[in-house]
Amino acid sequence: MTQIELEQFRRQVGSWLASNVPNAWRPALTNAEQGDFVELQKAWFTKLVEAGYATPHWPEGWPGGGRSLAEQKVIFEEVARADAPRLILYFVALYHAACTLFECGSEEQRQKYLPGILKGEIWCQGFSEPNAGSDLASLKTRAVRKGDKYIINGQKTWSTMAQYADHCLLLARTDSSGPPQAGLTYLLLDMKSPGVSVRPISQITGDDEFAEIFFDDVEVDVADRVGDEGAGWAVAQATLASERGLTLVELTQRMRYGLNILVGTLKSNGRLSDPVALADLGCLIPKVDAACALADQYLQKRINGTEQVGDASIVKLYYAQVLREFVALGVRVGGLDGQGDSGFMRGATQETGDWTLDYMNSYNWSIAGGSNEVQRNIIAERMLGMPREPKSWQLGE
């Protein structure tokens, strides 16, 4: 697609968004019940699917699929520019589940599960555990094969929207005799199966976006295993890789949009003539621009086929740092009003203008998408060639 054609496509997407983004969704979802948020997400998802803008990253032949990375980038940029709600409820389904099935699943699994995603089925991710967060290789949830079934016992935590999920991407241990990564198996689990129980986690922000999942003798068909038994670590890497690139473009672009909210706070508090506040804003703006540029550069590398291990880690690490500075400035210029809680806004990113909550939420991005510590290790070891950090099992612990 030529640059002229891309600009025509951009205008087409922008025009559609101008007519279809839910009106006044921000105030409607401030202090809203979780159920109201879920209904708005389902309605917005249906609109995007029908327009072909929910699945541009899917392969050609699927509704909305077959778009180039450049076209996908246009869609994400315009969605951010239009200040549309984020598809938080469907993120795992659209990216983690779909991309895993396209890359590692069987044709039977794709035909079984992908049409359901397009119809609105919700997925969650069952990777992290109370003692296995960034170090997934230490997870304890067991999957024991009995005939054509796996019997699952264990616990997962920090699973986004698991209380509403129809299916779960589950990483479980089938072998403990060798290196930890070698004993993991990847399964597709029906969340309505007997023995599955979900407990939402109430956060300090007032949200219950995450949940714990408990498995008590839950049965999963062997046919719902993705890849070979014991190959779950490699499949999980494909899952985690699916959230890179376009997601980073969207988040950085939304942060750029959030500058308008920050300037609005300065205006409302009479701080537009405050030299200190303006100096801080002047320092922040180029950092936001740099985050956007890094995300664009990373995506261009993917388009060109020159992406290197660690490129995504640089973008994610810098985004988390700039986001913290962004919302911290919001707290500082918000004055006494900025210290209060005006209500959690569902479906938004961290730059909502409720700066105290935004600041607390910004700490999520020290962990989400891979903890900052893990990203630094990837950059140090895989890009800079520094010695690898020893694992506990290598030390005999």
Coordinates of C-alpha atoms in Angstrom, one line a residue:
M1 CA 0.0 0.0 0.0
T2 CA 1.4 3.4 -1.0
Q3 CA 1.7 6.3 1.3
I4 CA -1.2 8.0 -0.5
E5 CA -3.3 4.9 0.0
L6 CA -2.4 4.7 3.7
E7 CA -3.5 8.3 4.2
Q8 CA -6.8 7.5 2.4
F9 CA -7.2 4.5 4.7
R10 CA -6.4 6.7 7.7
R11 CA -9.2 9.1 6.8
Q12 CA -11.6 6.1 6.3
V13 CA -10.8 4.7 9.8
G14 CA -10.9 8.2 11.4
S15 CA -14.3 8.9 9.8
W16 CA -15.7 5.5 11.0
L17 CA -14.4 6.2 14.6
A18 CA -15.9 9.7 14.6
S19 CA -19.3 8.1 14.0
N20 CA -19.0 5.0 16.2
V21 CA -17.0 5.7 19.4
P22 CA -19.4 5.5 22.3
N23 CA -20.5 8.9 23.3
A24 CA -19.3 10.2 26.7
W25 CA -18.0 6.8 27.7
R26 CA -15.4 8.3 30.1
P27 CA -18.0 9.8 32.5
A28 CA -20.3 6.9 32.0
L29 CA -17.7 4.4 33.1
T30 CA -16.4 6.5 36.1
N31 CA -17.6 4.9 39.3
A32 CA -19.5 2.4 37.1
E33 CA -20.3 -1.1 38.1
Q34 CA -18.1 -3.8 36.5
G35 CA -21.2 -5.2 34.8
D36 CA -21.8 -1.9 33.0
F37 CA -18.3 -1.9 31.8
V38 CA -18.6 -5.4 30.5
E39 CA -21.7 -4.5 28.5
L40 CA -20.1 -1.5 26.9
Q41 CA -17.0 -3.5 26.0
K42 CA -19.2 -6.2 24.4
A43 CA -21.1 -3.6 22.3
W44 CA -17.9 -1.8 21.3
F45 CA -16.2 -5.1 20.4
T46 CA -19.1 -6.1 18.2
K47 CA -18.9 -2.8 16.3
L48 CA -15.2 -3.2 15.7
V49 CA -15.5 -6.8 14.5
E50 CA -18.3 -5.8 12.1
A51 CA -16.1 -3.0 10.7
G52 CA -13.1 -5.3 10.4
Y53 CA -11.0 -3.1 12.9
A54 CA -10.8 -5.6 15.7
T55 CA -8.8 -8.3 13.9
P56 CA -6.5 -6.6 11.3
H57 CA -3.6 -8.7 12.7
W58 CA -5.4 -12.0 11.9
P59 CA -4.4 -13.8 8.7
E60 CA -6.1 -13.2 5.4
G61 CA -9.3 -15.2 5.1
W62 CA -10.5 -14.4 8.5
P63 CA -13.0 -11.4 8.9
G64 CA -11.0 -8.2 9.0
G65 CA -7.7 -10.1 8.7
G66 CA -4.8 -9.8 6.3
R67 CA -3.9 -6.1 6.9
S68 CA -0.3 -5.1 6.6
L69 CA 1.5 -3.9 9.7
A70 CA 1.5 -0.4 8.3
E71 CA -2.3 -0.6 8.1
Q72 CA -2.6 -2.1 11.5
K73 CA -0.5 0.8 12.9
V74 CA -2.9 3.3 11.3
I75 CA -5.9 1.7 13.0
F76 CA -4.2 1.8 16.4
E77 CA -3.1 5.3 16.0
E78 CA -6.6 6.5 15.0
V79 CA -8.2 4.5 17.8
A80 CA -5.9 6.4 20.2
R81 CA -6.5 9.7 18.5
A82 CA -10.3 9.2 18.7
D83 CA -10.0 8.3 22.4
A84 CA -12.0 5.1 22.0
P85 CA -12.3 2.7 24.9
R86 CA -9.5 0.1 25.1
L87 CA -10.7 -3.5 24.5
I88 CA -9.5 -4.7 27.9
L89 CA -12.1 -7.4 28.1
Y90 CA -11.0 -8.9 24.7
F91 CA -7.3 -8.3 24.7
V92 CA -6.4 -11.9 25.7
A93 CA -8.8 -13.4 23.2
L94 CA -7.8 -11.1 20.2
Y95 CA -4.1 -11.3 20.8
H96 CA -2.8 -14.0 23.2
A97 CA -5.3 -16.7 22.3
A98 CA -5.7 -16.0 18.6
C99 CA -2.0 -15.4 17.9
T100 CA -1.0 -18.5 19.8
L101 CA -3.5 -20.6 17.9
F102 CA -2.4 -19.2 14.5
E103 CA 1.3 -19.9 15.3
C104 CA 1.2 -23.0 17.4
G105 CA -2.3 -24.5 17.3
S106 CA -3.8 -27.2 15.1
E107 CA -6.2 -26.4 12.3
E108 CA -8.9 -28.3 14.4
Q109 CA -8.2 -26.0 17.3
R110 CA -8.4 -22.9 15.2
Q111 CA -11.7 -23.9 13.7
K112 CA -13.0 -24.8 17.2
Y113 CA -12.1 -21.6 19.0
L114 CA -11.5 -18.6 16.7
P115 CA -15.1 -18.3 15.4
G116 CA -16.2 -18.0 19.1
I117 CA -13.8 -15.1 19.6
L118 CA -15.4 -13.2 16.8
K119 CA -18.8 -13.9 18.4
G120 CA -17.6 -12.4 21.7
E121 CA -16.2 -15.3 23.7
I122 CA -13.8 -14.0 26.4
W123 CA -10.5 -15.5 27.2
C124 CA -8.2 -15.2 30.2
Q125 CA -4.6 -16.2 30.8
G126 CA -3.6 -18.7 33.4
F127 CA 0.2 -18.3 33.7
S128 CA 1.1 -16.4 36.9
E129 CA 0.9 -18.0 40.3
P130 CA 1.4 -16.7 43.9
N131 CA 5.0 -17.8 43.8
A132 CA 5.6 -17.7 40.1
G133 CA 5.1 -14.3 38.5
S134 CA 7.9 -13.2 36.3
D135 CA 9.7 -16.5 36.8
L136 CA 7.0 -18.7 35.1
A137 CA 9.4 -21.7 35.1
S138 CA 8.7 -22.1 38.8
L139 CA 5.0 -22.6 38.5
K140 CA 3.4 -25.5 40.5
T141 CA -0.1 -26.1 39.0
R142 CA -0.1 -29.7 38.0
A143 CA -1.5 -31.5 34.9
V144 CA -1.6 -35.3 35.2
R145 CA -2.5 -37.3 32.1
K146 CA -5.1 -40.0 32.5
G147 CA -6.1 -41.5 29.2
D148 CA -7.3 -38.8 26.9
K149 CA -7.7 -36.3 29.7
Y150 CA -5.4 -34.1 31.8
I151 CA -6.4 -33.6 35.5
I152 CA -5.6 -30.1 36.7
N153 CA -4.9 -29.0 40.3
G154 CA -3.5 -25.7 41.4
Q155 CA -4.0 -22.0 41.5
K156 CA -3.4 -19.0 39.2
T157 CA -3.4 -15.3 40.1
W158 CA -3.5 -11.9 38.4
S159 CA -5.6 -13.2 35.6
T160 CA -7.2 -10.3 33.8
M161 CA -11.1 -10.5 33.7
A162 CA -11.0 -14.2 34.5
Q163 CA -14.4 -13.8 36.3
Y164 CA -16.0 -13.2 32.9
A165 CA -13.9 -15.6 30.8
D166 CA -15.2 -18.5 28.8
H167 CA -11.8 -20.0 28.2
C168 CA -8.3 -20.0 29.7
L169 CA -4.8 -20.3 28.3
L170 CA -3.3 -22.5 30.9
L171 CA 0.3 -23.3 31.6
A172 CA 0.7 -26.3 33.8
R173 CA 3.5 -28.6 35.0
T174 CA 3.4 -32.2 33.6
D175 CA 7.0 -33.2 34.6
S176 CA 9.4 -32.2 37.4
S177 CA 12.3 -34.4 36.5
G178 CA 14.4 -32.0 34.4
P179 CA 15.0 -28.3 34.0
P180 CA 11.8 -26.4 35.0
Q181 CA 11.0 -25.0 31.5
A182 CA 11.1 -28.5 30.1
G183 CA 8.2 -29.8 32.2
L184 CA 5.5 -27.3 31.2
T185 CA 2.5 -28.0 29.0
Y186 CA 0.1 -25.6 27.3
L187 CA -3.6 -26.3 27.5
L188 CA -6.9 -24.7 26.5
L189 CA -9.3 -24.9 29.4
D190 CA -13.1 -24.3 29.5
M191 CA -13.8 -22.0 32.4
K192 CA -17.2 -23.6 32.9
S193 CA -15.6 -27.0 33.7
P194 CA -16.4 -28.6 37.0
G195 CA -13.8 -27.8 39.6
V196 CA -12.9 -24.3 38.3
S197 CA -13.6 -21.4 40.8
V198 CA -12.7 -17.8 40.4
R199 CA -12.2 -15.1 43.0
P200 CA -11.8 -11.4 41.9
I201 CA -9.0 -9.4 43.5
S202 CA -10.1 -6.0 44.9
Q203 CA -7.4 -3.5 44.2
I204 CA -6.5 -0.3 46.1
T205 CA -7.9 1.7 43.1
G206 CA -11.4 0.2 43.6
D207 CA -11.1 -2.0 40.5
D208 CA -11.3 -5.8 40.4
E209 CA -9.7 -6.2 36.9
F210 CA -7.7 -9.2 38.1
A211 CA -8.7 -12.5 39.7
E212 CA -7.4 -15.7 41.2
I213 CA -8.4 -19.1 39.6
F214 CA -8.5 -22.4 41.5
F215 CA -8.4 -25.8 39.9
D216 CA -9.7 -28.9 41.7
D217 CA -9.5 -32.1 39.6
V218 CA -10.4 -30.1 36.5
E219 CA -10.5 -32.2 33.3
V220 CA -9.0 -31.0 30.0
D221 CA -9.1 -33.1 26.8
V222 CA -5.6 -34.0 25.4
A223 CA -7.0 -32.6 22.1
D224 CA -6.9 -29.2 23.8
R225 CA -3.2 -29.3 24.3
V226 CA -1.3 -26.8 22.2
G227 CA 2.0 -28.3 20.9
D228 CA 3.6 -31.4 22.4
E229 CA 3.5 -32.3 26.1
G230 CA 6.4 -30.6 27.8
A231 CA 6.7 -27.9 25.0
G232 CA 4.6 -25.4 26.9
W233 CA 7.4 -23.0 27.5
A234 CA 8.0 -22.4 23.8
V235 CA 4.3 -21.9 23.2
A236 CA 4.1 -19.5 26.1
Q237 CA 6.8 -17.4 24.5
A238 CA 4.7 -17.1 21.4
T239 CA 1.7 -16.0 23.5
L240 CA 3.7 -13.3 25.3
A241 CA 5.3 -12.1 22.0
S242 CA 1.8 -11.4 20.6
E243 CA 1.2 -8.3 22.8
R244 CA 4.3 -6.5 21.5
G245 CA 4.5 -4.0 18.7
L246 CA 1.0 -2.6 18.0
T247 CA 0.1 -2.6 21.7
L248 CA 3.1 -0.5 22.4
V249 CA 2.1 1.9 19.6
E250 CA -1.4 2.2 21.0
L251 CA -0.2 2.9 24.6
T252 CA 2.4 5.5 23.6
Q253 CA -0.1 7.2 21.4
R254 CA -2.7 7.3 24.1
M255 CA -0.1 8.8 26.4
R256 CA 0.4 11.5 23.9
Y257 CA -3.4 12.1 23.9
G258 CA -3.2 12.3 27.6
L259 CA -1.1 15.4 27.4
N260 CA -4.3 17.2 26.6
I261 CA -5.8 16.0 29.9
L262 CA -2.6 17.2 31.7
V263 CA -2.8 20.6 30.2
G264 CA -6.5 20.8 31.2
T265 CA -5.5 20.2 34.8
L266 CA -2.9 23.0 34.5
K267 CA -5.6 25.3 33.1
S268 CA -8.3 24.4 35.7
N269 CA -5.8 25.1 38.5
G270 CA -4.4 28.3 37.1
R271 CA -1.0 26.8 36.6
L272 CA -0.4 27.7 32.9
S273 CA 1.7 30.6 34.0
D274 CA 3.6 28.7 36.7
P275 CA 7.2 28.6 35.5
V276 CA 8.0 25.4 37.5
A277 CA 5.0 23.5 36.2
L278 CA 5.7 24.7 32.6
A279 CA 9.3 23.6 32.9
D280 CA 8.2 20.2 34.1
L281 CA 5.7 19.9 31.3
G282 CA 8.4 21.0 28.8
C283 CA 10.7 18.2 30.1
L284 CA 7.9 15.6 29.8
I285 CA 6.6 16.3 26.3
P286 CA 9.9 15.3 24.5
K287 CA 10.0 12.1 26.6
V288 CA 6.4 11.3 25.5
D289 CA 7.5 12.0 21.9
A290 CA 10.5 9.8 22.4
A291 CA 8.3 6.9 23.7
C292 CA 6.1 7.2 20.6
A293 CA 9.2 7.3 18.3
L294 CA 10.7 4.2 20.0
A295 CA 7.4 2.3 19.5
D296 CA 7.2 3.5 15.8
Q297 CA 10.8 2.5 15.3
Y298 CA 10.2 -0.9 16.8
L299 CA 7.2 -1.6 14.6
Q300 CA 9.1 -0.5 11.5
K301 CA 11.7 -3.1 12.4
R302 CA 9.0 -5.7 12.5
I303 CA 7.7 -4.5 9.1
N304 CA 11.3 -4.6 7.7
G305 CA 12.1 -8.0 9.3
T306 CA 15.0 -6.5 11.3
E307 CA 13.6 -6.9 14.8
Q308 CA 16.1 -8.1 17.4
V309 CA 15.5 -9.7 20.8
G310 CA 15.3 -6.9 23.3
D311 CA 13.9 -4.2 21.0
A312 CA 10.4 -4.6 22.6
S313 CA 12.0 -4.6 26.0
I314 CA 13.5 -1.2 25.4
V315 CA 10.1 0.3 24.4
K316 CA 8.2 -1.3 27.3
L317 CA 10.8 -0.3 29.9
Y318 CA 10.9 3.3 28.6
Y319 CA 7.1 3.5 28.4
A320 CA 6.8 2.4 32.1
Q321 CA 9.3 5.0 33.1
V322 CA 7.8 7.9 31.2
L323 CA 4.3 6.9 32.4
R324 CA 5.4 7.2 36.0
E325 CA 6.8 10.6 35.4
F326 CA 3.7 11.7 33.5
V327 CA 1.2 10.8 36.2
A328 CA 3.5 12.1 39.0
L329 CA 3.4 15.5 37.3
G330 CA -0.4 15.2 37.2
V331 CA -0.4 14.7 40.9
R332 CA 1.9 17.7 41.5
V333 CA 0.0 20.1 39.4
G334 CA -3.4 18.8 40.5
G335 CA -3.2 20.6 43.8
L336 CA -5.4 19.6 46.7
D337 CA -8.2 18.5 44.3
G338 CA -5.7 16.1 42.7
Q339 CA -5.2 14.4 46.0
G340 CA -8.8 13.2 46.1
D341 CA -10.4 10.2 44.5
S342 CA -12.9 11.3 41.8
G343 CA -13.7 7.7 40.9
F344 CA -12.1 4.9 39.0
M345 CA -12.6 5.1 35.2
R346 CA -13.0 1.7 33.6
G347 CA -11.8 1.0 30.0
A348 CA -9.2 3.8 30.1
T349 CA -5.4 3.8 30.2
Q350 CA -3.5 5.4 33.1
E351 CA -3.9 9.0 32.0
T352 CA -7.4 9.7 33.1
G353 CA -6.9 12.9 35.0
D354 CA -7.8 11.3 38.3
W355 CA -4.1 11.7 39.1
T356 CA -3.8 9.9 42.4
L357 CA -5.4 6.8 41.0
D358 CA -3.5 7.1 37.8
Y359 CA -0.2 7.3 39.9
M360 CA -1.1 4.1 41.8
N361 CA -2.1 2.4 38.5
S362 CA 1.2 3.4 36.9
Y363 CA 2.9 0.8 39.1
N364 CA 1.1 -1.9 37.2
W365 CA 3.4 -1.2 34.2
S366 CA 6.4 -2.0 36.3
I367 CA 5.1 -5.6 36.0
A368 CA 2.6 -5.9 33.2
G369 CA 4.1 -7.1 29.9
G370 CA 7.1 -8.5 31.8
S371 CA 8.6 -6.9 34.9
N372 CA 11.1 -4.1 34.5
E373 CA 13.7 -6.3 36.1
V374 CA 13.2 -9.0 33.5
Q375 CA 13.3 -6.4 30.6
R376 CA 16.6 -5.1 31.9
N377 CA 18.0 -8.7 32.0
I378 CA 16.9 -9.3 28.4
I379 CA 18.5 -6.1 27.3
A380 CA 21.7 -6.8 29.2
E381 CA 22.1 -10.5 28.3
R382 CA 20.5 -10.7 24.8
M383 CA 21.5 -7.3 23.4
L384 CA 24.6 -6.2 25.3
G385 CA 26.1 -9.7 25.7
M386 CA 26.6 -9.5 29.4
P387 CA 26.8 -12.6 31.6
R388 CA 23.5 -14.4 32.2
E389 CA 21.9 -14.3 35.6
P390 CA 22.1 -17.8 37.2
K391 CA 18.8 -19.5 37.8
S392 CA 18.0 -21.0 41.2
W393 CA 17.9 -24.5 39.8
Q394 CA 21.3 -24.1 38.3
L395 CA 22.6 -23.2 41.8
G396 CA 21.2 -26.4 43.2
E397 CA 18.5 -24.7 45.3

